[in-house]
Coordinates of C-alpha atoms and ligand atoms in Angstrom, one line a residue:
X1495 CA 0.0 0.0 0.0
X1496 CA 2.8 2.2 1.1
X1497 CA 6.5 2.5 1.8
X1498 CA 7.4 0.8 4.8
X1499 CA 7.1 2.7 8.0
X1500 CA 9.8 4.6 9.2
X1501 CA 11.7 3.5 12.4
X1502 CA 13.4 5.2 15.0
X1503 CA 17.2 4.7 14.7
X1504 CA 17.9 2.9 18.2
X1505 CA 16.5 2.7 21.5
X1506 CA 17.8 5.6 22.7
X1507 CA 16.7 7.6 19.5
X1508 CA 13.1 6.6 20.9
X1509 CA 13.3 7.7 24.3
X1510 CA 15.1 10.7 23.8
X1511 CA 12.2 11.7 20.5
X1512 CA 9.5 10.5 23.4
X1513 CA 10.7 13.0 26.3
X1514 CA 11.5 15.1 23.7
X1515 CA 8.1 15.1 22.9
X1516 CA 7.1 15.4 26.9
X1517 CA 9.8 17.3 28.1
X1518 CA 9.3 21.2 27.5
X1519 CA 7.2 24.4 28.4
X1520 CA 5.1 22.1 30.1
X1521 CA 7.8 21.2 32.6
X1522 CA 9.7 24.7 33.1
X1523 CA 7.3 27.1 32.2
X1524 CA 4.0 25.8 33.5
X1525 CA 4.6 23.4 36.1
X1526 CA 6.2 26.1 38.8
X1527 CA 3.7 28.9 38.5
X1528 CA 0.8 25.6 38.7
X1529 CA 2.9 24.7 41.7
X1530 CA 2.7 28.0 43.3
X1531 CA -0.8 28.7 42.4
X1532 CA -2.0 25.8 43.6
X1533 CA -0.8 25.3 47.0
X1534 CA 2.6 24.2 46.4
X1535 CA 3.3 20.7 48.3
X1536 CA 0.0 19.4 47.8
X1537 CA -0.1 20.0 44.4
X1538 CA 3.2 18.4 44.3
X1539 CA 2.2 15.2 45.7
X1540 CA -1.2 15.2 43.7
X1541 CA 0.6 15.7 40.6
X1542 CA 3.2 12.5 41.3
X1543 CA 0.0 10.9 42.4
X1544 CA -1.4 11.0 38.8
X1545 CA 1.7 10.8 37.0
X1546 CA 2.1 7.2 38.6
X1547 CA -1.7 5.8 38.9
X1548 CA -2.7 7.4 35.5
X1549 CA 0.5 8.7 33.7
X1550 CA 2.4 5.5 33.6
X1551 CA -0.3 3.4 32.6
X1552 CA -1.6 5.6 30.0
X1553 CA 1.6 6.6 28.2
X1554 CA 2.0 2.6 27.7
X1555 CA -1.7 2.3 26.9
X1556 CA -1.0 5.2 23.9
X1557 CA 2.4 4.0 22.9
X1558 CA 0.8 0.3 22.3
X1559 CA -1.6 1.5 20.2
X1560 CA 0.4 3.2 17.9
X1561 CA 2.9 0.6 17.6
X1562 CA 0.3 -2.0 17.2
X1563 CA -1.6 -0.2 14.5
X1564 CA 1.8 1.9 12.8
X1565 CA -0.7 4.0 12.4
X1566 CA -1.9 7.8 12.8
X1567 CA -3.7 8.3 15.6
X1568 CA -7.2 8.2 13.4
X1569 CA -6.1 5.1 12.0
X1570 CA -4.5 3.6 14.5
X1571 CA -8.4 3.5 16.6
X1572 CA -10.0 2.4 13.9
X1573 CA -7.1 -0.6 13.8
X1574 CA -7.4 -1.6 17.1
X1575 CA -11.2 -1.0 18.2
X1576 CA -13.2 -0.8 15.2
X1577 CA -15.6 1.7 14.4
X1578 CA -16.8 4.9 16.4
X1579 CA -12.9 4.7 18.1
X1580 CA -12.0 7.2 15.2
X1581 CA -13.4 10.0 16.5
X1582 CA -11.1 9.9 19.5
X1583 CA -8.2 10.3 17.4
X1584 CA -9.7 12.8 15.4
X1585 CA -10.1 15.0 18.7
X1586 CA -6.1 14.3 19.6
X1587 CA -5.5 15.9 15.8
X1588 CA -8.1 19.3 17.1
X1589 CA -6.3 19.1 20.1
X1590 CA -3.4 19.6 18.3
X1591 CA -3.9 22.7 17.1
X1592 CA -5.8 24.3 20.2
X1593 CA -2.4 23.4 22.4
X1594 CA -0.6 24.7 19.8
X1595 CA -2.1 28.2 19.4
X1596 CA -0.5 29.2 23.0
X1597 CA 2.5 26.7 22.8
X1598 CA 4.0 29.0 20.4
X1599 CA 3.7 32.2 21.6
X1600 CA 5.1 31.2 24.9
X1601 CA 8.4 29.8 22.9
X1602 CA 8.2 32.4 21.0
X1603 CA 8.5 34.6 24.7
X1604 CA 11.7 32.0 25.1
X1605 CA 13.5 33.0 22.1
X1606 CA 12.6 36.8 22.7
X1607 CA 14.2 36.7 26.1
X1608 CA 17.3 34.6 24.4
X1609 CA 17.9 38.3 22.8
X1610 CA 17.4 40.0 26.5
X1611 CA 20.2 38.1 27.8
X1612 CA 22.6 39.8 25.4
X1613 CA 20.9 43.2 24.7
X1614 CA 21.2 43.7 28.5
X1615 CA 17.3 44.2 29.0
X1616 CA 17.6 41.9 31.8
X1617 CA 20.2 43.8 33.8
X1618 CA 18.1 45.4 36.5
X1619 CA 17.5 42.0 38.4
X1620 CA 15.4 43.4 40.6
X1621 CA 11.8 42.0 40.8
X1622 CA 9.9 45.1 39.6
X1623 CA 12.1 45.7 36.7
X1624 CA 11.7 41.8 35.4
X1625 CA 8.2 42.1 35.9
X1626 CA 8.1 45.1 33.8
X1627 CA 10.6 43.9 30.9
X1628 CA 7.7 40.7 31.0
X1629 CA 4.6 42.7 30.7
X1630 CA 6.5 45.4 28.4
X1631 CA 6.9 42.2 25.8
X1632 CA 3.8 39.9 26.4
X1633 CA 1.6 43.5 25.8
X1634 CA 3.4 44.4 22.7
X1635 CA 1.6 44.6 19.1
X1636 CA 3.7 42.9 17.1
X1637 CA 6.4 41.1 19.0
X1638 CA 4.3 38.3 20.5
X1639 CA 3.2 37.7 16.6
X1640 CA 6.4 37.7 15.2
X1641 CA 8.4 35.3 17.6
X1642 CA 5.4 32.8 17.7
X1643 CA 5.4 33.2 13.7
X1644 CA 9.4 32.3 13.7
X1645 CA 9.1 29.5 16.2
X1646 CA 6.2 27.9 14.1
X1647 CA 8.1 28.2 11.4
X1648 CA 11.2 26.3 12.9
X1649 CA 8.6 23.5 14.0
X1650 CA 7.3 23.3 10.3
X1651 CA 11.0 22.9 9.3
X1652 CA 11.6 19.9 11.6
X1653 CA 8.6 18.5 10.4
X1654 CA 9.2 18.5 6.8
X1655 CA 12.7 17.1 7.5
X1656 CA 11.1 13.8 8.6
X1657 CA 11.0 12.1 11.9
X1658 CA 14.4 10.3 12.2
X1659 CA 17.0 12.9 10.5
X1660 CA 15.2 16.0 12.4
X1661 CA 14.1 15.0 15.8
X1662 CA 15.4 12.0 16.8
X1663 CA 19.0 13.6 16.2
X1664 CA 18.3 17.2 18.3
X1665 CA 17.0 15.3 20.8
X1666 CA 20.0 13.0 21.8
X1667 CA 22.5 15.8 21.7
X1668 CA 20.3 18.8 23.5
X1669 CA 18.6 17.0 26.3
X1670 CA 21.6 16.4 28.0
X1671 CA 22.7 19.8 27.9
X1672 CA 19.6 20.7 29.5
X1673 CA 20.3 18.7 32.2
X1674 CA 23.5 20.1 32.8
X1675 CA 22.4 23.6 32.8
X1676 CA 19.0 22.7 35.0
X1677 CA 21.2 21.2 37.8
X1678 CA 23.5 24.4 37.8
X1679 CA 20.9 26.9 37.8
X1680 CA 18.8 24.7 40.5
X1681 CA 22.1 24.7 43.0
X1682 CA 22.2 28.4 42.5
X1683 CA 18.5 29.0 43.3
X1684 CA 18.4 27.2 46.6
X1685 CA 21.7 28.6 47.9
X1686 CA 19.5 32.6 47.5
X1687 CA 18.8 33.6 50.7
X1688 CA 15.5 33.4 51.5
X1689 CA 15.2 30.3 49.5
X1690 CA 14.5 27.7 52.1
X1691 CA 10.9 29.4 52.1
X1692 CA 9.9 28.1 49.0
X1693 CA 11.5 24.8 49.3
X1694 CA 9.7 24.6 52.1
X1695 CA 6.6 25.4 50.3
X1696 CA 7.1 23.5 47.2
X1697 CA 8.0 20.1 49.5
X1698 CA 6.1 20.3 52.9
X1699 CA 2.7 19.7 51.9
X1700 CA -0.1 21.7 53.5
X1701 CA -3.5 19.8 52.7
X1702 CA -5.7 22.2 54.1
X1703 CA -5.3 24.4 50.2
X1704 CA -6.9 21.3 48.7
X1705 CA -10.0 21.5 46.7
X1706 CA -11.5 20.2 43.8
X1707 CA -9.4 22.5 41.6
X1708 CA -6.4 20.8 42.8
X1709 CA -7.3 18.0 41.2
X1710 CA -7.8 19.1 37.9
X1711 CA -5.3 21.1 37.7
X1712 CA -2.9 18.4 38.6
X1713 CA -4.1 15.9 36.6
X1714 CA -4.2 18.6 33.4
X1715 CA -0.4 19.2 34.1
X1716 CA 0.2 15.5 34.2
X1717 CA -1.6 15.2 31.0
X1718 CA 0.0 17.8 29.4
X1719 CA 3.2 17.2 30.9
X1720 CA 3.4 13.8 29.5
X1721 CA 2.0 14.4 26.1
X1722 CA -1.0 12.3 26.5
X1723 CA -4.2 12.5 25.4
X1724 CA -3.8 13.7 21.9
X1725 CA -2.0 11.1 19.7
X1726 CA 1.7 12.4 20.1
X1727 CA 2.7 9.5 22.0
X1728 CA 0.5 7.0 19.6
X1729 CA 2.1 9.0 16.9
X1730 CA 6.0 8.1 18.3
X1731 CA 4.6 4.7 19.0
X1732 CA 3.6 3.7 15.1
X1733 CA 7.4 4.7 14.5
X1734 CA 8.9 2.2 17.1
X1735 CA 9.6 -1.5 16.0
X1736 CA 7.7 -4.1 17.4
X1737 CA 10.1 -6.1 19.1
X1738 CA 11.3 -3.1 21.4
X1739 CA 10.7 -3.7 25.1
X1740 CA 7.9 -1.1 25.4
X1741 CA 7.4 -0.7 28.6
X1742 CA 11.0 -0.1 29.5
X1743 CA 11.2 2.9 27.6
X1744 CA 7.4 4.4 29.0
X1745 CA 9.1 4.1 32.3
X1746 CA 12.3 6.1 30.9
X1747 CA 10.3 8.7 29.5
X1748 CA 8.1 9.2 32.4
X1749 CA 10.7 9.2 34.8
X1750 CA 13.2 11.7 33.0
X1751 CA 9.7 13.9 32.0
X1752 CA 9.0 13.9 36.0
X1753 CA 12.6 14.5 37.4
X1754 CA 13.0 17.8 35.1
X1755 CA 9.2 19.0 36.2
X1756 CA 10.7 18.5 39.7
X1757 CA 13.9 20.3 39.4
X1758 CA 12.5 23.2 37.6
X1759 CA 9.9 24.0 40.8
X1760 CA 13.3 23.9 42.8
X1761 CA 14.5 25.8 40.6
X1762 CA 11.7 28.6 40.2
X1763 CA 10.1 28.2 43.6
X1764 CA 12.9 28.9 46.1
X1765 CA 13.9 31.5 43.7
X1766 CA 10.5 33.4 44.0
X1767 CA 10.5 33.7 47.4
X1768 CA 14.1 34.8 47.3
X1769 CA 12.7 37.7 45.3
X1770 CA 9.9 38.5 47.7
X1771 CA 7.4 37.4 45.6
X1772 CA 4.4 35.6 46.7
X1773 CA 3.7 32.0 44.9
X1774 CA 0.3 32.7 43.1
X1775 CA 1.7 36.2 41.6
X1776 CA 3.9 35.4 39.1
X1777 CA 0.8 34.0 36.7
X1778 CA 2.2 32.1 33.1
X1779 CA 5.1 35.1 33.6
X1780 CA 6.4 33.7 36.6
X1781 CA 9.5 31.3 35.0
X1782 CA 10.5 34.6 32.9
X1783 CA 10.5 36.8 35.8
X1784 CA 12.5 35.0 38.7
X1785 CA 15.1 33.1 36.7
X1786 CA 16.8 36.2 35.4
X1787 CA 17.4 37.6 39.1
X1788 CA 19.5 33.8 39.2
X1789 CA 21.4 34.4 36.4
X1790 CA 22.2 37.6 37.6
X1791 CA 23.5 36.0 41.2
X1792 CA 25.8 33.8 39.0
X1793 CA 29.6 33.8 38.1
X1794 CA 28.8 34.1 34.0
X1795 CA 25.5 34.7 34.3
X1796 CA 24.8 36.0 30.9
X1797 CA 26.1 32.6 29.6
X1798 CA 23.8 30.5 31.6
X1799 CA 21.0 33.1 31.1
X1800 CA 21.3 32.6 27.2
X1801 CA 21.6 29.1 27.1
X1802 CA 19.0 28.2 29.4
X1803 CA 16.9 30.3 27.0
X1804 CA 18.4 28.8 23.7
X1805 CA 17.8 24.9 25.3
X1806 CA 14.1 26.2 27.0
X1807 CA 13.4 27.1 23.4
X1808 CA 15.0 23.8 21.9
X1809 CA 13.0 22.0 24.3
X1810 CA 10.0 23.5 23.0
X1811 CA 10.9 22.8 19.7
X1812 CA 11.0 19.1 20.4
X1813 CA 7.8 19.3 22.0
X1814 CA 5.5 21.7 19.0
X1815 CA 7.2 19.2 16.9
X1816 CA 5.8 16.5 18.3
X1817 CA 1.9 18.1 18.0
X1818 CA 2.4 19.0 14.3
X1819 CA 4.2 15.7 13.7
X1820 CA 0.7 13.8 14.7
X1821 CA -1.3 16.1 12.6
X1822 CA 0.8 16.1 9.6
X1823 CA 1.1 12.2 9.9
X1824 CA -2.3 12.2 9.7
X1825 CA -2.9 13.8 6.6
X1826 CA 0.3 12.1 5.0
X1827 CA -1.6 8.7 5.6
X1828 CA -5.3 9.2 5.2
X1829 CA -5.4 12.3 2.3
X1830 CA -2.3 11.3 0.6
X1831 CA -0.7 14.7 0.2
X1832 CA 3.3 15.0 0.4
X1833 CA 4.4 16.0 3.9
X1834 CA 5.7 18.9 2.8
X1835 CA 2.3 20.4 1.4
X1836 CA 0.7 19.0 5.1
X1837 CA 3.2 20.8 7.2
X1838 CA 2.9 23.9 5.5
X1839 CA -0.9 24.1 5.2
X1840 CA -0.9 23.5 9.0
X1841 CA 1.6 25.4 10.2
X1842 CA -0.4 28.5 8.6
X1843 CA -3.2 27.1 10.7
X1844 CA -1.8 27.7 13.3
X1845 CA -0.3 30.7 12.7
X1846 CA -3.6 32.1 12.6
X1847 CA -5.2 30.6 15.4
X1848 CA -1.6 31.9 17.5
X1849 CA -2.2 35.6 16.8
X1850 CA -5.4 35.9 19.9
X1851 CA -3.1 34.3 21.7
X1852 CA -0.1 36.3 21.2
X1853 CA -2.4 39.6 22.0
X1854 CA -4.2 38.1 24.9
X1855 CA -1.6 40.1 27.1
X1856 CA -1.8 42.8 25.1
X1857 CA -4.8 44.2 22.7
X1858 CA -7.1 41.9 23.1
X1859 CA -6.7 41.4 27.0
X1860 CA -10.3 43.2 27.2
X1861 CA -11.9 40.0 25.5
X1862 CA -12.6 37.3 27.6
X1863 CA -15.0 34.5 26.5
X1864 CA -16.5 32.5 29.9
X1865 CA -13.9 35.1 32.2
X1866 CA -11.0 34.2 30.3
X1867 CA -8.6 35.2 27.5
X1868 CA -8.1 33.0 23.9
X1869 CA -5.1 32.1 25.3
X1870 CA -6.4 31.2 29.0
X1871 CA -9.5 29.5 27.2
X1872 CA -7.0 27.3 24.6
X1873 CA -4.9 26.2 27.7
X1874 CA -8.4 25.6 29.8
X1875 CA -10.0 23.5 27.2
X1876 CA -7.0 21.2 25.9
X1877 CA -5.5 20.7 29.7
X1878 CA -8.7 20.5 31.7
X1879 CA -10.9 18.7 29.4
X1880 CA -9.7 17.6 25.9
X1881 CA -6.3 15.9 26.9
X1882 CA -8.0 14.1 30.2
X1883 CA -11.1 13.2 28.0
X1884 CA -8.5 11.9 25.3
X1885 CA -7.1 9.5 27.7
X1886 CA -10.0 8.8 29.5
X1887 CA -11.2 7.5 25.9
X1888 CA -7.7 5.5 25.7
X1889 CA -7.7 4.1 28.7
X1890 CA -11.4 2.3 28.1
X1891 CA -10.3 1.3 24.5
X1892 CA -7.4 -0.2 25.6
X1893 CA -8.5 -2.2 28.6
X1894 CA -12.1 -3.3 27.4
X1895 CA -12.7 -3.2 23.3
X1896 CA -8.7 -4.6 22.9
X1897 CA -9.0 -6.4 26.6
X1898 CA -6.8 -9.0 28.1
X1899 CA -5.0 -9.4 24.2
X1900 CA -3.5 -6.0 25.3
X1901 CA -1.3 -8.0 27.9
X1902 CA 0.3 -9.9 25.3
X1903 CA 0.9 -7.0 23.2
X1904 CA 2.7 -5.3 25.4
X1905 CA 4.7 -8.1 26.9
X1906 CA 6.0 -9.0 23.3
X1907 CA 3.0 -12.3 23.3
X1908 CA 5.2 -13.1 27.2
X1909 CA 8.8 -12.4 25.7
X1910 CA 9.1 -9.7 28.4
X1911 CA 8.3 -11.3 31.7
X1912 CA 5.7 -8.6 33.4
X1913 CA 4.1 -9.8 36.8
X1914 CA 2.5 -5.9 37.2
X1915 CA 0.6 -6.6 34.0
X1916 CA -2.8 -7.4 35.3
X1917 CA -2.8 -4.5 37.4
X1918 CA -2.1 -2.2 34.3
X1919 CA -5.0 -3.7 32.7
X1920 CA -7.4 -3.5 36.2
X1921 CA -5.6 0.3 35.9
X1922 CA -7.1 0.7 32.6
X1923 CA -10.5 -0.6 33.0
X1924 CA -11.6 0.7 36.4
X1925 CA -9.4 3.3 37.8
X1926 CA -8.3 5.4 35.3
X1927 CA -12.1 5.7 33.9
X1928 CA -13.6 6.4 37.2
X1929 CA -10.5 8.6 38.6
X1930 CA -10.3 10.8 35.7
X1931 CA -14.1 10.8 35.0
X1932 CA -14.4 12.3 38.5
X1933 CA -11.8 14.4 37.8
X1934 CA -13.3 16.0 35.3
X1935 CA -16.9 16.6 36.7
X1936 CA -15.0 18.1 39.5
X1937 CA -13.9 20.5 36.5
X1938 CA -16.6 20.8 35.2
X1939 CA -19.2 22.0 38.3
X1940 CA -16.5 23.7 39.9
Ligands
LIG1358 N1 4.5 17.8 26.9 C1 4.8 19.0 26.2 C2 5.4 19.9 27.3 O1 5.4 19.6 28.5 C3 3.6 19.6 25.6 C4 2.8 18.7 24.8 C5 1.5 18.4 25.1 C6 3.4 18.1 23.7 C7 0.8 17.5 24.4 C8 2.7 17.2 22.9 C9 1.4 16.9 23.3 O2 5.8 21.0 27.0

């Protein structure tokens, strides 16, 4: 029918593509001003919480699909469940784009603040002047338009190179050096003075903040975090060979996708408090305000300052690649038009749909739709419902329409010896359904 399916390189060329995918804004940008909105500790341990009864389970349940099927995510439903399934993966291709309307203007604040670092905008590291260089940019006319338009055209480009040359080989090299530079700027943070505050806050948890909210909040993150919910990790999946050991590598991904969450609220958190500021103030500005006061307190600070931007923005990249990857994919396989033609008709999608976003700082602050801005209603709707409904939706396909067959699927038909199986499966079929459906009523009266 058509050329083989392309494969990821090696093992390691997966996992790094898959927390590629997972690690990114989601981790540094919007996981430590969640943290501090949310009640700090307790959202902490919520979050793990979901990451391990539903995160786990689900980015096998997602990977397994797509490898079964190497398939699109529309395709790959119809593969394993039959008819009516579809429609779920058609929702992960909308989903796409609503996630990606805000994704890139907040890269697009990333490489904007790679040029403060060396214009010397940032040089005033005290938390007044920060706040102002923020609001200065986010409440431009044009700027917000114009980095989001470069960064979507940089995704586009990695896209139409093809998934092994492109991302599988920025990946390998550039996640490391993240590392590196996340464990330097993390030891600074908690050396500020003032710091042990917000460590405090960000690892002592006080339940008495939890609500309803909580919950969906955390369990958005977790779903965002992870990429789930939407077809990027079915997407991955349909590239990876069959006779990989699967769950090995969800564990990888997860783990590496939860450590750098975790380091970047000690790395934020302290750091706010060190400043003065009070956890819930910061709002979706709060990474780009307090981290350049830490560069500042640093021998070479500009360095660190531009390269944490440069590998923020690279992480990012990974990440908006791996959303546009699953809808190009999908209209490479079902409407047979060259990838080239798919990328660039969708990355002009988006585009579009990114401009309300990029002025919802700015011009169009004034218009809210149900109390919120077009880009606090796109980050509502795909973290809050779509991406926890998405996996909701998985988690029954996979544990009753494929059923006990999905143990041997996994497992390699018993090659990889998996005593935890069943309880996957019993995760699937009754918790993950009921917790998350809760979850989301919560969300939904509250
Ligand atoms: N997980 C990515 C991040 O944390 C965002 C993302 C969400 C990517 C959903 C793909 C799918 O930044």
């Amino acid at each position: 029918m058509s050329a083989p399916r392309e494969h990821w390189g090696s093992r390691l060329g997966f996992i790094m593509a898959a927390a590629g995918s997972a690690v990114g804004l989601g981790n540094i940008w919007k996981f430590p001003y969640m943290t501090g909105e949310n009640g700090g500790g307790a959202f902490l341990v919520i979050y793990l919480g979901c990451i391990v009864v539903f995160g786990l389970s689900l980015v096998m349940a997602e990977l397994l699909v797509g490898r079964t099927a190497q398939r699109n995510p529309v395709a790959a439903f119809r593969h394993v469940a039959g008819s009516g399934w579809p429609a779920v993966g058609a929702m992960g291709i909308v989903t796409a784009f609503v996630i990606l309307s805000f994704y890139v203007v907040v890269a697009g604040w990333t490489i904007a603040y790679m040029l403060f670092t060396l214009n010397g905008s940032l040089a005033n590291p005290d938390a007044t002047a920060l706040d102002a260089v923020f609001t200065h940019l986010v409440a431009d006319a044009w700027q917000p338009i114009v980095y989001a338009a470069i960064f979507t055209a940089l995704t586009a480009a990695v896209v139409i190179g093809g998934v092994g040359s492109g991302i599988e080989r920025a990946s390998k090299l550039l996640m490391p050096l993240l590392l590196v530079i996340l464990v330097a700027l993390v030891a600074r943070s908690v050396t500020l003075p003032g710091a042990e505050q917000g460590l405090a806050f960000f690892l002592v948890p006080d339940f008495s903040k939890v609500t309803g909210a909580t919950f969906t909040a955390a369990i958005g993150q977790a779903f965002f975090s992870l990429s789930l919910g939407m077809g990027a990790m079915l997407t991955y999946g349909s590239y990876m060979p069959r006779e990989r050991n699967l769950p090995a590598d969800a564990l990888a991904v997860v783990s590496l996708d939860t450590l750098i969450a975790v380091m970047a609220g000690v790395m934020v958190l302290p750091a706010m408090f060190a400043a003065g500021m009070t956890p819930g103030e910061g709002g979706a500005g709060t990474t780009f305000k307090v981290l350049p006061a830490v560069f500042d307190a640093m021998p070479g600070g500009t360095l660190f300052g531009f390269g944490f931007f440069l590998l923020l923005a690279v992480a990012a990249l990974t990440s908006s690649v791996s959303l546009l990857e699953t809808v190009v994919c999908y209209f490479v396989d079902e409407h047979r038009v060259t990838r080239t033609k798919a990328t660039v008709i969708s990355a002009i999608a988006v585009f579009v749909l990114s401009i309300p976003a990029a002025l919802s700082s700015g011009l169009l602050a004034g218009m809210t739709i149900f109390g919120m801005t077009f880009f606090g209603l796109m980050d509502y709707l795909s973290s809050s419902i779509m991406l926890p409904l998405g996996g909701l939706l998985t988690a029954i396909c996979v544990g009753w329409v494929v059923g006990p067959r999905a143990i041997d699927a996994l497992t390699n038909e018993g090659r990889i010896t998996a005593s935890w199986a069943p309880l996957w499966l019993f995760i699937l079929r009754f918790v993950a359904p009921l917790g998350i459906g809760w979850i989301l009523m919560q969300g939904l009266i509250g």
